[in-house]
JSON list of C-alpha atoms in Angstrom, two decimals:
[
{"chain": "M", "resi": 1, "resn": "MET", "atom": "CA", "xyz": [-161.13, -0.38, 150.82]},
{"chain": "M", "resi": 2, "resn": "ARG", "atom": "CA", "xyz": [-161.68, 1.42, 154.10]},
{"chain": "M", "resi": 3, "resn": "LEU", "atom": "CA", "xyz": [-163.79, -0.25, 156.79]},
{"chain": "M", "resi": 4, "resn": "GLY", "atom": "CA", "xyz": [-166.43, 2.49, 156.62]},
{"chain": "M", "resi": 5, "resn": "ASP", "atom": "CA", "xyz": [-166.85, 1.97, 152.88]},
{"chain": "M", "resi": 6, "resn": "LEU", "atom": "CA", "xyz": [-167.09, -1.79, 153.33]},
{"chain": "M", "resi": 7, "resn": "LEU", "atom": "CA", "xyz": [-169.80, -1.39, 155.96]},
{"chain": "M", "resi": 8, "resn": "VAL", "atom": "CA", "xyz": [-171.82, 0.86, 153.65]},
{"chain": "M", "resi": 9, "resn": "THR", "atom": "CA", "xyz": [-171.66, -1.63, 150.78]},
{"chain": "M", "resi": 10, "resn": "ARG", "atom": "CA", "xyz": [-172.72, -4.46, 153.10]},
{"chain": "M", "resi": 11, "resn": "THR", "atom": "CA", "xyz": [-175.63, -2.34, 154.36]},
{"chain": "M", "resi": 12, "resn": "VAL", "atom": "CA", "xyz": [-176.84, -1.79, 150.80]},
{"chain": "M", "resi": 13, "resn": "GLU", "atom": "CA", "xyz": [-176.46, -5.51, 150.17]},
{"chain": "M", "resi": 14, "resn": "LEU", "atom": "CA", "xyz": [-178.53, -6.32, 153.27]},
{"chain": "M", "resi": 15, "resn": "VAL", "atom": "CA", "xyz": [-181.39, -4.06, 152.23]},
{"chain": "M", "resi": 16, "resn": "VAL", "atom": "CA", "xyz": [-181.35, -5.20, 148.60]},
{"chain": "M", "resi": 17, "resn": "HIS", "atom": "CA", "xyz": [-181.34, -8.87, 149.62]},
{"chain": "M", "resi": 18, "resn": "THR", "atom": "CA", "xyz": [-184.19, -8.26, 152.05]},
{"chain": "M", "resi": 19, "resn": "TYR", "atom": "CA", "xyz": [-186.21, -6.81, 149.17]},
{"chain": "M", "resi": 20, "resn": "ASP", "atom": "CA", "xyz": [-185.28, -9.69, 146.85]},
{"chain": "M", "resi": 21, "resn": "LEU", "atom": "CA", "xyz": [-186.16, -12.32, 149.45]},
{"chain": "M", "resi": 22, "resn": "ASN", "atom": "CA", "xyz": [-189.52, -10.70, 150.14]},
{"chain": "M", "resi": 23, "resn": "ALA", "atom": "CA", "xyz": [-190.30, -10.49, 146.42]},
{"chain": "M", "resi": 24, "resn": "ALA", "atom": "CA", "xyz": [-189.16, -14.03, 145.59]},
{"chain": "M", "resi": 25, "resn": "ALA", "atom": "CA", "xyz": [-190.77, -15.82, 148.53]},
{"chain": "M", "resi": 26, "resn": "GLY", "atom": "CA", "xyz": [-193.82, -13.63, 149.08]},
{"chain": "M", "resi": 27, "resn": "LEU", "atom": "CA", "xyz": [-192.62, -12.81, 152.57]},
{"chain": "M", "resi": 28, "resn": "ASP", "atom": "CA", "xyz": [-192.90, -9.63, 154.60]},
{"chain": "M", "resi": 29, "resn": "ILE", "atom": "CA", "xyz": [-189.55, -9.49, 156.38]},
{"chain": "M", "resi": 30, "resn": "PRO", "atom": "CA", "xyz": [-189.20, -6.01, 157.87]},
{"chain": "M", "resi": 31, "resn": "TYR", "atom": "CA", "xyz": [-186.35, -3.75, 156.83]},
{"chain": "M", "resi": 32, "resn": "ASP", "atom": "CA", "xyz": [-183.93, -2.60, 159.47]},
{"chain": "M", "resi": 33, "resn": "ARG", "atom": "CA", "xyz": [-184.73, 1.12, 159.69]},
{"chain": "M", "resi": 34, "resn": "GLN", "atom": "CA", "xyz": [-181.11, 2.26, 160.10]},
{"chain": "M", "resi": 35, "resn": "ALA", "atom": "CA", "xyz": [-179.95, 0.07, 157.22]},
{"chain": "M", "resi": 36, "resn": "LEU", "atom": "CA", "xyz": [-182.77, 1.33, 154.98]},
{"chain": "M", "resi": 37, "resn": "ALA", "atom": "CA", "xyz": [-181.91, 4.93, 155.90]},
{"chain": "M", "resi": 38, "resn": "ALA", "atom": "CA", "xyz": [-178.21, 4.46, 155.13]},
{"chain": "M", "resi": 39, "resn": "CYS", "atom": "CA", "xyz": [-178.98, 2.70, 151.86]},
{"chain": "M", "resi": 40, "resn": "THR", "atom": "CA", "xyz": [-181.45, 5.40, 150.82]},
{"chain": "M", "resi": 41, "resn": "ARG", "atom": "CA", "xyz": [-178.95, 8.18, 151.49]},
{"chain": "M", "resi": 42, "resn": "LEU", "atom": "CA", "xyz": [-176.12, 6.35, 149.74]},
{"chain": "M", "resi": 43, "resn": "LEU", "atom": "CA", "xyz": [-178.19, 5.79, 146.59]},
{"chain": "M", "resi": 44, "resn": "ALA", "atom": "CA", "xyz": [-179.48, 9.38, 146.60]},
{"chain": "M", "resi": 45, "resn": "ASP", "atom": "CA", "xyz": [-175.92, 10.67, 146.94]},
{"chain": "M", "resi": 46, "resn": "ALA", "atom": "CA", "xyz": [-174.87, 8.38, 144.07]},
{"chain": "M", "resi": 47, "resn": "LEU", "atom": "CA", "xyz": [-177.55, 9.98, 141.88]},
{"chain": "M", "resi": 48, "resn": "ALA", "atom": "CA", "xyz": [-176.32, 13.47, 142.79]},
{"chain": "M", "resi": 49, "resn": "GLU", "atom": "CA", "xyz": [-172.79, 12.42, 141.89]},
{"chain": "M", "resi": 50, "resn": "LYS", "atom": "CA", "xyz": [-173.87, 10.82, 138.59]},
{"chain": "M", "resi": 51, "resn": "ALA", "atom": "CA", "xyz": [-175.94, 13.86, 137.55]},
{"chain": "M", "resi": 52, "resn": "PRO", "atom": "CA", "xyz": [-174.48, 16.89, 139.33]},
{"chain": "M", "resi": 53, "resn": "GLY", "atom": "CA", "xyz": [-176.50, 20.07, 139.32]},
{"chain": "M", "resi": 54, "resn": "GLY", "atom": "CA", "xyz": [-179.33, 21.77, 141.13]},
{"chain": "M", "resi": 55, "resn": "SER", "atom": "CA", "xyz": [-182.36, 21.81, 138.86]},
{"chain": "M", "resi": 56, "resn": "VAL", "atom": "CA", "xyz": [-184.12, 18.71, 140.26]},
{"chain": "M", "resi": 57, "resn": "GLU", "atom": "CA", "xyz": [-184.82, 17.97, 143.89]},
{"chain": "M", "resi": 58, "resn": "VAL", "atom": "CA", "xyz": [-185.16, 14.27, 144.67]},
{"chain": "M", "resi": 59, "resn": "ARG", "atom": "CA", "xyz": [-186.98, 13.59, 147.93]},
{"chain": "M", "resi": 60, "resn": "VAL", "atom": "CA", "xyz": [-187.06, 10.21, 149.65]},
{"chain": "M", "resi": 61, "resn": "PRO", "atom": "CA", "xyz": [-188.70, 10.98, 152.97]},
{"chain": "M", "resi": 62, "resn": "PRO", "atom": "CA", "xyz": [-187.85, 10.63, 155.72]},
{"chain": "M", "resi": 63, "resn": "PHE", "atom": "CA", "xyz": [-184.26, 9.75, 154.85]},
{"chain": "M", "resi": 64, "resn": "ALA", "atom": "CA", "xyz": [-182.86, 11.77, 151.95]},
{"chain": "M", "resi": 65, "resn": "VAL", "atom": "CA", "xyz": [-183.10, 14.88, 149.79]},
{"chain": "M", "resi": 66, "resn": "VAL", "atom": "CA", "xyz": [-180.60, 15.67, 147.05]},
{"chain": "M", "resi": 67, "resn": "GLN", "atom": "CA", "xyz": [-180.30, 18.17, 144.25]},
{"chain": "M", "resi": 68, "resn": "CYS", "atom": "CA", "xyz": [-179.15, 16.93, 140.88]},
{"chain": "M", "resi": 69, "resn": "VAL", "atom": "CA", "xyz": [-179.31, 17.41, 137.09]},
{"chain": "M", "resi": 70, "resn": "GLN", "atom": "CA", "xyz": [-177.76, 20.34, 135.24]},
{"chain": "M", "resi": 71, "resn": "GLY", "atom": "CA", "xyz": [-179.93, 23.36, 134.60]},
{"chain": "M", "resi": 72, "resn": "PRO", "atom": "CA", "xyz": [-181.35, 26.37, 136.39]},
{"chain": "M", "resi": 73, "resn": "LYS", "atom": "CA", "xyz": [-180.95, 26.13, 140.15]},
{"chain": "M", "resi": 74, "resn": "HIS", "atom": "CA", "xyz": [-183.74, 27.18, 142.48]},
{"chain": "M", "resi": 75, "resn": "THR", "atom": "CA", "xyz": [-182.97, 29.04, 145.68]},
{"chain": "M", "resi": 76, "resn": "ARG", "atom": "CA", "xyz": [-186.28, 29.57, 147.52]},
{"chain": "M", "resi": 77, "resn": "GLY", "atom": "CA", "xyz": [-189.58, 27.85, 148.03]},
{"chain": "M", "resi": 78, "resn": "THR", "atom": "CA", "xyz": [-190.73, 24.75, 146.22]},
{"chain": "M", "resi": 79, "resn": "PRO", "atom": "CA", "xyz": [-188.42, 23.88, 143.34]},
{"chain": "M", "resi": 80, "resn": "PRO", "atom": "CA", "xyz": [-189.95, 23.63, 139.85]},
{"chain": "M", "resi": 81, "resn": "ASN", "atom": "CA", "xyz": [-188.62, 20.08, 139.30]},
{"chain": "M", "resi": 82, "resn": "VAL", "atom": "CA", "xyz": [-189.35, 17.61, 142.09]},
{"chain": "M", "resi": 83, "resn": "VAL", "atom": "CA", "xyz": [-189.21, 13.82, 142.29]},
{"chain": "M", "resi": 84, "resn": "GLU", "atom": "CA", "xyz": [-190.58, 12.15, 145.40]},
{"chain": "M", "resi": 85, "resn": "THR", "atom": "CA", "xyz": [-190.88, 8.51, 146.37]},
{"chain": "M", "resi": 86, "resn": "ASP", "atom": "CA", "xyz": [-190.68, 6.20, 149.36]},
{"chain": "M", "resi": 87, "resn": "PRO", "atom": "CA", "xyz": [-187.42, 4.49, 150.40]},
{"chain": "M", "resi": 88, "resn": "VAL", "atom": "CA", "xyz": [-188.29, 1.00, 149.11]},
{"chain": "M", "resi": 89, "resn": "THR", "atom": "CA", "xyz": [-189.40, 2.31, 145.72]},
{"chain": "M", "resi": 90, "resn": "TRP", "atom": "CA", "xyz": [-186.20, 4.36, 145.56]},
{"chain": "M", "resi": 91, "resn": "LEU", "atom": "CA", "xyz": [-184.19, 1.21, 146.31]},
{"chain": "M", "resi": 92, "resn": "ARG", "atom": "CA", "xyz": [-186.04, -0.63, 143.54]},
{"chain": "M", "resi": 93, "resn": "LEU", "atom": "CA", "xyz": [-185.48, 2.19, 141.03]},
{"chain": "M", "resi": 94, "resn": "ALA", "atom": "CA", "xyz": [-181.82, 2.71, 141.89]},
{"chain": "M", "resi": 95, "resn": "THR", "atom": "CA", "xyz": [-181.00, -1.00, 141.64]},
{"chain": "M", "resi": 96, "resn": "GLY", "atom": "CA", "xyz": [-182.96, -1.72, 138.48]},
{"chain": "M", "resi": 97, "resn": "ARG", "atom": "CA", "xyz": [-185.66, -3.82, 140.09]},
{"chain": "M", "resi": 98, "resn": "THR", "atom": "CA", "xyz": [-188.35, -1.40, 138.88]},
{"chain": "M", "resi": 99, "resn": "GLU", "atom": "CA", "xyz": [-188.42, 0.69, 135.71]},
{"chain": "M", "resi": 100, "resn": "TRP", "atom": "CA", "xyz": [-189.06, 4.44, 135.95]},
{"chain": "M", "resi": 101, "resn": "ALA", "atom": "CA", "xyz": [-192.17, 4.26, 133.75]},
{"chain": "M", "resi": 102, "resn": "GLN", "atom": "CA", "xyz": [-193.63, 1.43, 135.81]},
{"chain": "M", "resi": 103, "resn": "ALA", "atom": "CA", "xyz": [-193.14, 3.35, 139.07]},
{"chain": "M", "resi": 104, "resn": "LEU", "atom": "CA", "xyz": [-194.85, 6.38, 137.54]},
{"chain": "M", "resi": 105, "resn": "ASP", "atom": "CA", "xyz": [-197.74, 4.29, 136.21]},
{"chain": "M", "resi": 106, "resn": "GLU", "atom": "CA", "xyz": [-198.24, 2.68, 139.62]},
{"chain": "M", "resi": 107, "resn": "ALA", "atom": "CA", "xyz": [-198.08, 6.11, 141.33]},
{"chain": "M", "resi": 108, "resn": "LYS", "atom": "CA", "xyz": [-195.10, 4.92, 143.39]},
{"chain": "M", "resi": 109, "resn": "VAL", "atom": "CA", "xyz": [-193.18, 8.03, 142.37]},
{"chain": "M", "resi": 110, "resn": "SER", "atom": "CA", "xyz": [-194.31, 11.56, 141.65]},
{"chain": "M", "resi": 111, "resn": "ALA", "atom": "CA", "xyz": [-192.34, 13.69, 139.23]},
{"chain": "M", "resi": 112, "resn": "SER", "atom": "CA", "xyz": [-193.20, 17.29, 138.42]},
{"chain": "M", "resi": 113, "resn": "GLY", "atom": "CA", "xyz": [-191.37, 19.66, 136.13]},
{"chain": "M", "resi": 114, "resn": "GLU", "atom": "CA", "xyz": [-189.80, 19.38, 132.70]},
{"chain": "M", "resi": 115, "resn": "ARG", "atom": "CA", "xyz": [-186.47, 18.06, 134.04]},
{"chain": "M", "resi": 116, "resn": "ALA", "atom": "CA", "xyz": [-187.92, 15.56, 136.53]},
{"chain": "M", "resi": 117, "resn": "ASP", "atom": "CA", "xyz": [-187.66, 12.50, 134.28]},
{"chain": "M", "resi": 118, "resn": "LEU", "atom": "CA", "xyz": [-184.91, 10.34, 135.78]},
{"chain": "M", "resi": 119, "resn": "ALA", "atom": "CA", "xyz": [-185.39, 7.39, 133.40]},
{"chain": "M", "resi": 120, "resn": "GLY", "atom": "CA", "xyz": [-182.06, 8.03, 131.67]},
{"chain": "M", "resi": 121, "resn": "LEU", "atom": "CA", "xyz": [-180.17, 8.10, 134.98]},
{"chain": "M", "resi": 122, "resn": "LEU", "atom": "CA", "xyz": [-181.59, 4.92, 136.52]},
{"chain": "M", "resi": 123, "resn": "PRO", "atom": "CA", "xyz": [-180.66, 2.35, 137.54]},
{"chain": "M", "resi": 124, "resn": "LEU", "atom": "CA", "xyz": [-177.62, 3.55, 139.44]},
{"chain": "M", "resi": 125, "resn": "MET", "atom": "CA", "xyz": [-176.50, 0.00, 140.06]},
{"chain": "M", "resi": 126, "resn": "GLY", "atom": "CA", "xyz": [-177.88, -3.23, 138.86]}
]
C-alpha cells in the first residue's frame, strides 16, 4: 500500500471513530475540518466508482459533488436527480451507521428525481 493511500484510510478511520465516540459517550468532540473534507470526498468518489454514470448528482456541501448511477446524463442547469446531505450524515450513510430511509424520514437528506434513491448502494463500507 502506498503512503498516500494509507493516510487516506487513517483519515477515514479518524472521522468515523470521532463520530462513534460522540454517539457512544454523548460527547461533542469537534471534527477536524480537513479530515472531514477528505473523508467526505473519498466516500463520494467511492459511490461514483460503485455506481458509475451521470444520472444522479450527489452533493455534500461544502466538500464534494459527484455524478453517479447509470441513465440519462444531464448537461446544463439543475439535474433532474439530486441527492444532498451534510458531511456527517453522508459519513453515517456511507458507513452503515444510518439507514437511507431513516435519513430521509429525519430530513437529513433530500432526494429528488426517480433515480435518486441510493438505498441499494449504501452503505459503501460497514
